[in-house]
C-alpha positions as a printed Julia matrix, in Angstrom:
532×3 Matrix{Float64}:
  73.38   98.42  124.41
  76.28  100.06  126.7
  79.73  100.88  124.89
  82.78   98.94  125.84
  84.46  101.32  129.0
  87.73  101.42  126.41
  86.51  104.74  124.62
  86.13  106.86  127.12
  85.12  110.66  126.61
  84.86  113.04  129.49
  81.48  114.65  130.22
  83.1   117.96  129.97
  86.42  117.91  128.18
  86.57  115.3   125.43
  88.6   112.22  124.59
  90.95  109.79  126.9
  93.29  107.69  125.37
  93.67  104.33  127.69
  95.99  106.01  130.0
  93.46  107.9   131.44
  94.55  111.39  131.11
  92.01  114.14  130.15
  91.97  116.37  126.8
  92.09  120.1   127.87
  88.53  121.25  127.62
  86.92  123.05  125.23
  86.85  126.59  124.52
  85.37  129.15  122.37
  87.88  132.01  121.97
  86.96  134.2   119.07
  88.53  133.43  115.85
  88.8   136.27  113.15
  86.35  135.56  110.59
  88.03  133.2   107.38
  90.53  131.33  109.62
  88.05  130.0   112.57
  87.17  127.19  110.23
  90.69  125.97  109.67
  92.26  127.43  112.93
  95.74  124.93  113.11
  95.86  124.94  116.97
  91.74  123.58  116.93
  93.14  121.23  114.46
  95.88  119.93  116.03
  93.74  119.77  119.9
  90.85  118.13  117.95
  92.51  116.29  116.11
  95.01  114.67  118.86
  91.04  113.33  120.34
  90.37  111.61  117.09
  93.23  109.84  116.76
  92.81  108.63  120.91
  89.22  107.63  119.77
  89.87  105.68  116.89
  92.78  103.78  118.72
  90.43  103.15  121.86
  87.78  101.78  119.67
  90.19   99.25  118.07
  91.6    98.48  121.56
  88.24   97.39  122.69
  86.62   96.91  119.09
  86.52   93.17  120.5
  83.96   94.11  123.3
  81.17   95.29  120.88
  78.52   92.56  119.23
  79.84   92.18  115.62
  76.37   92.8   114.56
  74.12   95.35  116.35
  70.69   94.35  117.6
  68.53   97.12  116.81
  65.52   97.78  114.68
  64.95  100.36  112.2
  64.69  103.87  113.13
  66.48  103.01  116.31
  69.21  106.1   116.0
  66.41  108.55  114.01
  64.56  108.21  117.36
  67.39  109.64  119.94
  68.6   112.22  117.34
  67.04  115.7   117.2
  64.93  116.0   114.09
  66.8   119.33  112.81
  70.25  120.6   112.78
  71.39  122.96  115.51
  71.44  126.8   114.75
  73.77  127.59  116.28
  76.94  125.13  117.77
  76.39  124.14  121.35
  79.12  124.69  123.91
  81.97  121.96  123.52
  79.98  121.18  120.12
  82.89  118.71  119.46
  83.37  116.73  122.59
  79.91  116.41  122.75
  79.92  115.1   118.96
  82.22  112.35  120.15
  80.2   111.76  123.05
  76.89  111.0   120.47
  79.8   108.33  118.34
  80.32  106.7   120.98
  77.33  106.23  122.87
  74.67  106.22  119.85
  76.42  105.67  116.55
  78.84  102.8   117.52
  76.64  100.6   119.62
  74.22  100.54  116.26
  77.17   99.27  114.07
  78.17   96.38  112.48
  81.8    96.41  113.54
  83.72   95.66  110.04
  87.53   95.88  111.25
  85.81   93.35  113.96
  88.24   90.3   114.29
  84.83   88.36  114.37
  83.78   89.58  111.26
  83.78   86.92  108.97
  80.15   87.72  106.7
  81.9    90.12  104.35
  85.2    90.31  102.42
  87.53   92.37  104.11
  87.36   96.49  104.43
  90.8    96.28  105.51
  92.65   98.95  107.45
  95.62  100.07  108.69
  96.88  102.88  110.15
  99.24  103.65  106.98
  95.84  103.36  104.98
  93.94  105.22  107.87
  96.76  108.33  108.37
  96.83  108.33  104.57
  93.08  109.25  104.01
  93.65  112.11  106.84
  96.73  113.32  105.29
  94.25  113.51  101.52
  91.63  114.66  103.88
  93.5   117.63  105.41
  95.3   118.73  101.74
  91.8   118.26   99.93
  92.99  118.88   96.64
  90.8   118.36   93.48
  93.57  116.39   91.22
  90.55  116.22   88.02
  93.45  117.77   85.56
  97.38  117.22   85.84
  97.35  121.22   86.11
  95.12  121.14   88.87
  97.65  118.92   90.65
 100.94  117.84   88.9
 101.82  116.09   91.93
  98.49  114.0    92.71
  98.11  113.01   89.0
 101.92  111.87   88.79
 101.79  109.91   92.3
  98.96  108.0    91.29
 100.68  107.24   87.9
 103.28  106.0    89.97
 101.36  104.01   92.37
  99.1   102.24   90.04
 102.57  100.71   87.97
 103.92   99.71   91.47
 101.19   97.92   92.37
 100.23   96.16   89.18
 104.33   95.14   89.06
 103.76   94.12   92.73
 100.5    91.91   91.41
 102.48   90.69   88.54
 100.16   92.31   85.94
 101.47   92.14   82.29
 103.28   94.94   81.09
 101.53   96.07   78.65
  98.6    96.65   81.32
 100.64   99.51   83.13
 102.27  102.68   81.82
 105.53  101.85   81.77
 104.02   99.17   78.89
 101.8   101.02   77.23
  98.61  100.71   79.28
  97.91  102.44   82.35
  96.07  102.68   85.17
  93.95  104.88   87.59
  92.33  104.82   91.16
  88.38  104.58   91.75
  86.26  104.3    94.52
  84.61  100.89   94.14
  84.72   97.78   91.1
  81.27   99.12   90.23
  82.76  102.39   88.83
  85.62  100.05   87.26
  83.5    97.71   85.52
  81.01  100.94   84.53
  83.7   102.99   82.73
  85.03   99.86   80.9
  81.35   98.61   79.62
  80.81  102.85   78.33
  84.34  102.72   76.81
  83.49   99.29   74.99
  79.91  100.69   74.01
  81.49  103.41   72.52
  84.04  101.71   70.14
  81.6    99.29   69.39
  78.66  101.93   68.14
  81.81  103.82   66.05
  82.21  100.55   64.22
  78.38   99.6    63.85
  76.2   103.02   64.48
  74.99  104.67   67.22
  71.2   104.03   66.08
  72.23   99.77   66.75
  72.73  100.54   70.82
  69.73   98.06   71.31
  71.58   95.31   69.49
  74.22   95.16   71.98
  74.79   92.32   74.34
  76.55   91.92   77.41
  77.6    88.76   78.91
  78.66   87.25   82.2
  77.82   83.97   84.58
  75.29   83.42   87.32
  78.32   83.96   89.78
  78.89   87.29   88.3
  78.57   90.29   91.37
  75.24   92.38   90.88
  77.23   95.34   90.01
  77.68   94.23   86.86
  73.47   94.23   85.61
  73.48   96.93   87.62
  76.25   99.25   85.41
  74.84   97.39   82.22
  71.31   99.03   82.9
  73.04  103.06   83.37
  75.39  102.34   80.55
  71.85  101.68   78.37
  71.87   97.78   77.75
  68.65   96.59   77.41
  67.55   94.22   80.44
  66.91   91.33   77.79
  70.38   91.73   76.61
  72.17   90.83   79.42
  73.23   87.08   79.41
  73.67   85.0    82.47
  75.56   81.53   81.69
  74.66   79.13   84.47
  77.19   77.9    85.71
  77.69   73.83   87.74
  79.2    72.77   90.93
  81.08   70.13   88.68
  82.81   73.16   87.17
  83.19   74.92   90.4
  80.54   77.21   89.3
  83.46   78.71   87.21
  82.02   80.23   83.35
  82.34   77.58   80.34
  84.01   79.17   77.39
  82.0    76.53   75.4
  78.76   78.3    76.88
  80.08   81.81   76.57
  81.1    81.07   72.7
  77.68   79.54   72.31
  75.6    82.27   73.95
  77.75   84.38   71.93
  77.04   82.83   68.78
  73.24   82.33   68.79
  72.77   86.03   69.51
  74.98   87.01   66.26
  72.86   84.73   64.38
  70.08   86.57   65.9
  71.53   89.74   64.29
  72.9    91.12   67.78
  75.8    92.45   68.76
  78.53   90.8    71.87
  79.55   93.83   73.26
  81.28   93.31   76.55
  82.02   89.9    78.55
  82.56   90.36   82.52
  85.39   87.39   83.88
  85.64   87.08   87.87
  88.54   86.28   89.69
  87.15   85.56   93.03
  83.35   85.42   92.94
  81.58   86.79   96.03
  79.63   83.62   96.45
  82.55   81.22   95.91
  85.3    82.52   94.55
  84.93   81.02   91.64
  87.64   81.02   89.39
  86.91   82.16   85.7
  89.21   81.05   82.95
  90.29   84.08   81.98
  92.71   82.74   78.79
  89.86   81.16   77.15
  87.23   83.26   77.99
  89.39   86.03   75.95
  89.94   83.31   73.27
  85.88   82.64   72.82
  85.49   86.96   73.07
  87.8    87.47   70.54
  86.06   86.68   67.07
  83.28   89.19   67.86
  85.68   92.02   68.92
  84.16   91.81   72.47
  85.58   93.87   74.98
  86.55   91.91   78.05
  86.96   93.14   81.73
  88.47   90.87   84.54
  86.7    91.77   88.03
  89.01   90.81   90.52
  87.63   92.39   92.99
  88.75   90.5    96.44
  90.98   87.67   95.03
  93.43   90.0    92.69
  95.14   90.92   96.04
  96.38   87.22   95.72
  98.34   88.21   92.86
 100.75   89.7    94.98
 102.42   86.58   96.35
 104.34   84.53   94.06
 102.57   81.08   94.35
  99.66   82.52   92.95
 101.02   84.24   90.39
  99.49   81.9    87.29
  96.38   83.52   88.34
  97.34   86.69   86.71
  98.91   84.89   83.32
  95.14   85.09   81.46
  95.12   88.93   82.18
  97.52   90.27   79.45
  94.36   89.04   76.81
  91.95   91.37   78.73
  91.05   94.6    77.74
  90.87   95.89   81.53
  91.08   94.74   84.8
  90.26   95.97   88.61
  91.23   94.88   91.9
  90.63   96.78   95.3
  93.44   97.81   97.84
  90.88   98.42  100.26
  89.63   94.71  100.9
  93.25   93.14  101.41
  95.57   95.06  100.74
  95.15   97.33  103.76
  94.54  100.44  101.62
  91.34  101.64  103.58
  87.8   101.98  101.83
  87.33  103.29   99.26
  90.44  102.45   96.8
  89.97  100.63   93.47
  92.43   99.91   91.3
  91.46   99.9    87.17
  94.19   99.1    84.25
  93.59   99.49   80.68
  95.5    98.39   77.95
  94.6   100.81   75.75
  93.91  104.24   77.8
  92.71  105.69   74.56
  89.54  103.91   74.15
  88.51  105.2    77.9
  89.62  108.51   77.15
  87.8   108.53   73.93
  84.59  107.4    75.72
  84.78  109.52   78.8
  86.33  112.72   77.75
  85.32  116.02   78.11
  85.6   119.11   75.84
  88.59  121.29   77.24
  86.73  124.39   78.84
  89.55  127.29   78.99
  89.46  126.39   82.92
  90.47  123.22   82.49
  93.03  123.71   80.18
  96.77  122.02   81.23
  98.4   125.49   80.94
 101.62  126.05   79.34
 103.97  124.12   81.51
 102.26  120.97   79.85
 102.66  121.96   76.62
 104.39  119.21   74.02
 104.04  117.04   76.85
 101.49  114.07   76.86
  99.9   114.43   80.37
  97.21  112.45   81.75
  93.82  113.98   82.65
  91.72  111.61   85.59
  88.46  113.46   84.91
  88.83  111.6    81.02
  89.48  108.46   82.85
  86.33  107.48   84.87
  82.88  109.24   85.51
  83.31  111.67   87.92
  85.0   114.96   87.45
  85.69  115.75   91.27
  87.9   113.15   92.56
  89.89  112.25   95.22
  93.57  111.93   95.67
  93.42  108.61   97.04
  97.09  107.6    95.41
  98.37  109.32   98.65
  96.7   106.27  100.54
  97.87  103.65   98.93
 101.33  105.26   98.15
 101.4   105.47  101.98
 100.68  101.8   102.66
 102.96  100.53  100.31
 105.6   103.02  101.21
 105.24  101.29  104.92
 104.06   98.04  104.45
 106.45   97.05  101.26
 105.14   94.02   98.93
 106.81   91.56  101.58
 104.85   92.73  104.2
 101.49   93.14  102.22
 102.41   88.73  101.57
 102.85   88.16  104.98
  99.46   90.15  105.28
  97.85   88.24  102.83
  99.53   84.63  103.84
  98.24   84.91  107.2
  94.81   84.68  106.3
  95.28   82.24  103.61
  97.1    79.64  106.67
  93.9    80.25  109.22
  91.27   79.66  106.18
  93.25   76.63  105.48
  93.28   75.98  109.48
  89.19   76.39  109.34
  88.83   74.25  105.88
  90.9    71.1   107.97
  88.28   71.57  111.14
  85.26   71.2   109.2
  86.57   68.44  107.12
  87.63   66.96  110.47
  83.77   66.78  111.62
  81.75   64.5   109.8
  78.75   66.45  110.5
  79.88   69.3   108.53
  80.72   69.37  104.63
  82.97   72.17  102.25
  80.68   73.31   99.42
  83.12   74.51   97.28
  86.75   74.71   96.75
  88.66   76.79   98.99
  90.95   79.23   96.56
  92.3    82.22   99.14
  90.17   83.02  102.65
  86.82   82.37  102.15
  85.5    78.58  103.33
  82.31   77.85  102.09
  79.89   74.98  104.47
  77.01   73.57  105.41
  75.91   71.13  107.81
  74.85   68.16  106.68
  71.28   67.11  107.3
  70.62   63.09  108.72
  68.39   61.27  106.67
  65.91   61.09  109.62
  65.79   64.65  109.42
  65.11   64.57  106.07
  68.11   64.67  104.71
  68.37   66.55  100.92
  65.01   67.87  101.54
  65.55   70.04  104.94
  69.26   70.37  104.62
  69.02   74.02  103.31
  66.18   75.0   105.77
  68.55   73.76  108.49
  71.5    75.62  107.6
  69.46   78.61  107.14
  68.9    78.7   110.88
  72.14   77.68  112.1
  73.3    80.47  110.27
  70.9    82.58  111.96
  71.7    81.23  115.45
  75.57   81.48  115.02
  74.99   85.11  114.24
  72.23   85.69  117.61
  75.54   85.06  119.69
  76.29   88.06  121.59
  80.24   87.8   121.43
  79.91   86.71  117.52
  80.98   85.36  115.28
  79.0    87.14  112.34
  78.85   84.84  109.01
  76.54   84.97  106.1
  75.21   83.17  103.22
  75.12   81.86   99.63
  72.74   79.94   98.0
  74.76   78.08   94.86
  73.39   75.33   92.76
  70.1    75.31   95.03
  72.46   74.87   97.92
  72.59   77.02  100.7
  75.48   77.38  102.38
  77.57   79.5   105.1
  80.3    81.49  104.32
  83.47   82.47  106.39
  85.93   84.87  104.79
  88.94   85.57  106.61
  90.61   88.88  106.27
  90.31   91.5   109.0
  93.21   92.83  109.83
  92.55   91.91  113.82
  91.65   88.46  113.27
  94.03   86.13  114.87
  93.65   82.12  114.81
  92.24   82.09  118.32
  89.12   84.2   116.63
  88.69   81.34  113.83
  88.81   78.62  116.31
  86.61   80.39  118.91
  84.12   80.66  115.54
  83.94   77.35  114.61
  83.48   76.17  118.22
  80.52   78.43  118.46
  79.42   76.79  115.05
  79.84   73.31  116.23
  77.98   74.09  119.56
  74.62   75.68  118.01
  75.07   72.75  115.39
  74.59   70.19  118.27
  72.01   72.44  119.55
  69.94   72.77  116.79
  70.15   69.01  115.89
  69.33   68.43  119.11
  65.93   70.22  119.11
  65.59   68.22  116.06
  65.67   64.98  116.81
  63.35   65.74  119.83
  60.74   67.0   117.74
  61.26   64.26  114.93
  60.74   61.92  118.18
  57.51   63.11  118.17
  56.05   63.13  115.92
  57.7    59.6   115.01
């Protein structure tokens, strides 16, 4: 598969930008040993070619297949099986070459404005120069004395942006609460189930951990099992409440309060319920108020996963999503899917910082020790707030992107998406061969085609959209979609959010939809023909 001609590198010197011009080539002048590894002037050359290759690929990131077509092993095959000894002449322009030519072609292109299979990764080059900027400093902000200044900005940031997502008070420092910044929800939702587990076994005994239960709905995201399992719930203990289309596949508080119920007169413990704001299938639209309401009797700990949709917070008109939260013990949303913040940037808020510190605190080695400039002072420690000890000083990112973007622009962001999702939900309602699955709450439209009777209808309807799916993602110039299977329907799924996507990409999707459609039915009908 040849790269697009837009990311040019010279066979000798390194990097054009689209103008043309050539990067000085290499050369390996001597460096005196402890400063060749962070010489400034290789910096700055080096780094002026990165920044001309990452803008040429998103100049002509609409020229590459959304979705490579390759086959395992493909890149294992053209790379040597060792690492080099020694570095080869022009080791870094020849580095770029391998990107482009080997690594990119074998991508799936996320910041594609085709890409519509995933919930955003969104970027921007606020979010991008941000992680360089925490890239090049590289500090380790675990401890406030390891760095006042990281631990403080991301204090800071976390209160602007839960203000900015209308998040209750009492969720955020200024009220109380406070907040911190992760890598992914998975981490999020992890810490909160081992700070739950441990006020829970405080209160009941540590001997009673395999009486605890954890609860969420069919709709729930994997991660969820998945921390359950490494925080030590038993596998049988984790409850799944089905949930109905008639609902839309949102979780009954009736069923959570009656799951909950049965297992206390069962002699086990409810230990933790996980709410979603935004399923990944659907999103699906927990009721967060009365989901707290049914948790509350049996002191259960409950953490709101709004993973993709709690960016929605951020613009007034959706602001009632948000008014269940303030009954939640914690809640996450991540930056990095619409909020422009780059991967990987999750935001967690707790309202009682306490009960995580309690759970994930370590013993004060003299090393570690805030020194005296903290003393009397009540500082905040990171490395008590989530799993890791090493962590990265991602506030600079997001500081960065709000700093440039402001909460009006990261609406306008968010609004634009919302209008062409709305702009794709009228086209398929518009063709009567088409139906919406679910109910459209931000940028994700869920479909299907509908299957004639003589086709069989009911029976072959989920068979059929399984391969138009498959043939809408064979096209070469996209678009790339993907799947959920709700209910025992499947169905596609088109979520709107790169940052490149303009209406002219959703349009160009669905015609490319419509056309295999006709195709496929088509072949259909001639086959049905007969065997009729």
């Amino acid at each position: 598969m040849a790269p697009p001609s837009h990311c040019p590198v010279d066979a000798n010197n390194g990097v054009h930008h689209n103008g043309g011009s050539a990067v000085p080539a290499e050369t390996e002048t001597p460096l005196p040993q402890g400063s060749q590894h962070l010489d400034t002037e290789e910096f700055r050359r080096q780094g002026h070619q990165v920044v001309d290759f990452i803008a040429d690929y998103y100049a002509s990131i609409g020229d590459y297949p959304v979705h490579p077509n390759v086959t395992p092993g493909f890149l294992r095959r053209q790379l040597p099986a060792e690492a080099p000894s020694r570095p080869e002449p022009g080791a870094f322009a020849a580095a770029l070459r391998d990107v482009r030519d080997l690594v990119l072609p074998g991508m799936t292109h996320w910041q594609s404005p085709r890409h519509f299979a995933h919930f955003p990764a969104s970027s921007s080059t606020a979010g991008a120069l941000g992680e360089a900027l925490a890239a090049g400093i590289n500090a380790v902000p675990f401890t406030w004395a390891a760095s006042p200044a990281a631990t403080e900005l991301e204090m800071v940031v976390v209160d602007w942006l839960g203000k900015a997502l209308h998040l209750p008070e009492p969720l955020l420092f200024c009220g109380g609460g406070g907040g911190t910044l992760l890598g992914t929800s998975c981490e999020a939702i992890l810490c909160a189930l081992v700070a739950a587990r441990e006020r829970k076994l405080a209160e009941i005994g540590s001997r009673r951990i395999g009486d605890l239960v954890v609860y969420c709905s069919d709709q729930t995201h994997f991660a969820f099992r998945k921390a359950a399992r490494i925080a030590g719930i038993h596998r049988d203990n984790c409850r799944e409440v089905a949930t109905r289309r008639a609902d839309a596949f949102a979780l009954s508080p009736a069923e959570l309060r009656a799951a909950m119920q049965r297992d206390v007169d069962a002699g086990l413990v409810p230990l933790f319920l996980c709410a979603t704001v935004g399923t990944t299938q659907t999103t699906a639209m927990d009721p967060v108020r009365d989901l707290c309401a049914a948790a509350a009797p049996h002191g259960a700990w409950v953490h709101v996963d709004a993973a993709y949709a709690g960016a929605a917070f951020i613009c007034p008109e959706f602001r009632h999503l948000a008014d269940g939260v303030g009954a939640a013990d914690s809640v996450s949303t991540n930056p990095h899917k619409w909020l422009l913040a780059n991967n990987d940037c999750c935001a967690m808020w707790v309202r009682r910082p306490a009960l995580l510190t309690a759970a994930l605190g370590t013993e004060q080695e003299y090393i570690l020790k805030a020194g005296a400039a903290a003393e009397g002072h009540d500082v905040v420690d990171y490395k008590d707030w989530s799993m890791a000890l090493t962590r990265r000083f991602r506030a600079l990112k997001l500081w960065l992107v709000l700093r440039c973007h402001g909460v009006e622009g990261l609406r306008d962001h968010v609004r634009g998406h919302l209008r062409m999702a709305a702009l794709l939900e009228e086209m398929v309602r518009a063709d009567a061969r088409f139906e919406v699955t679910a109910p459209r709450q931000f940028a994700l439209v869920c479909f299907r085609l509908r299957s004639p009777e003589k086709l069989g209808g009911e029976k072959t309807a989920n068979k059929l959209n399984r391969r138009l799916l498959e043939e809408v993602n064979a096209t070469s110039s996209g678009p790339y979609m993907s799947s959920a299977k709700v209910g025992g329907m499947y169905m596609l799924r088109c979520a709107i959010g790169s940052t490149l996507t303009e209406e002219r990409h959703v349009r160009e999707a669905w015609k490319v939809v419509q056309d295999r459609a006709a195709s496929l039915l088509r072949k259909m009908e001639i086959v049905y023909s007969v065997l009729a």
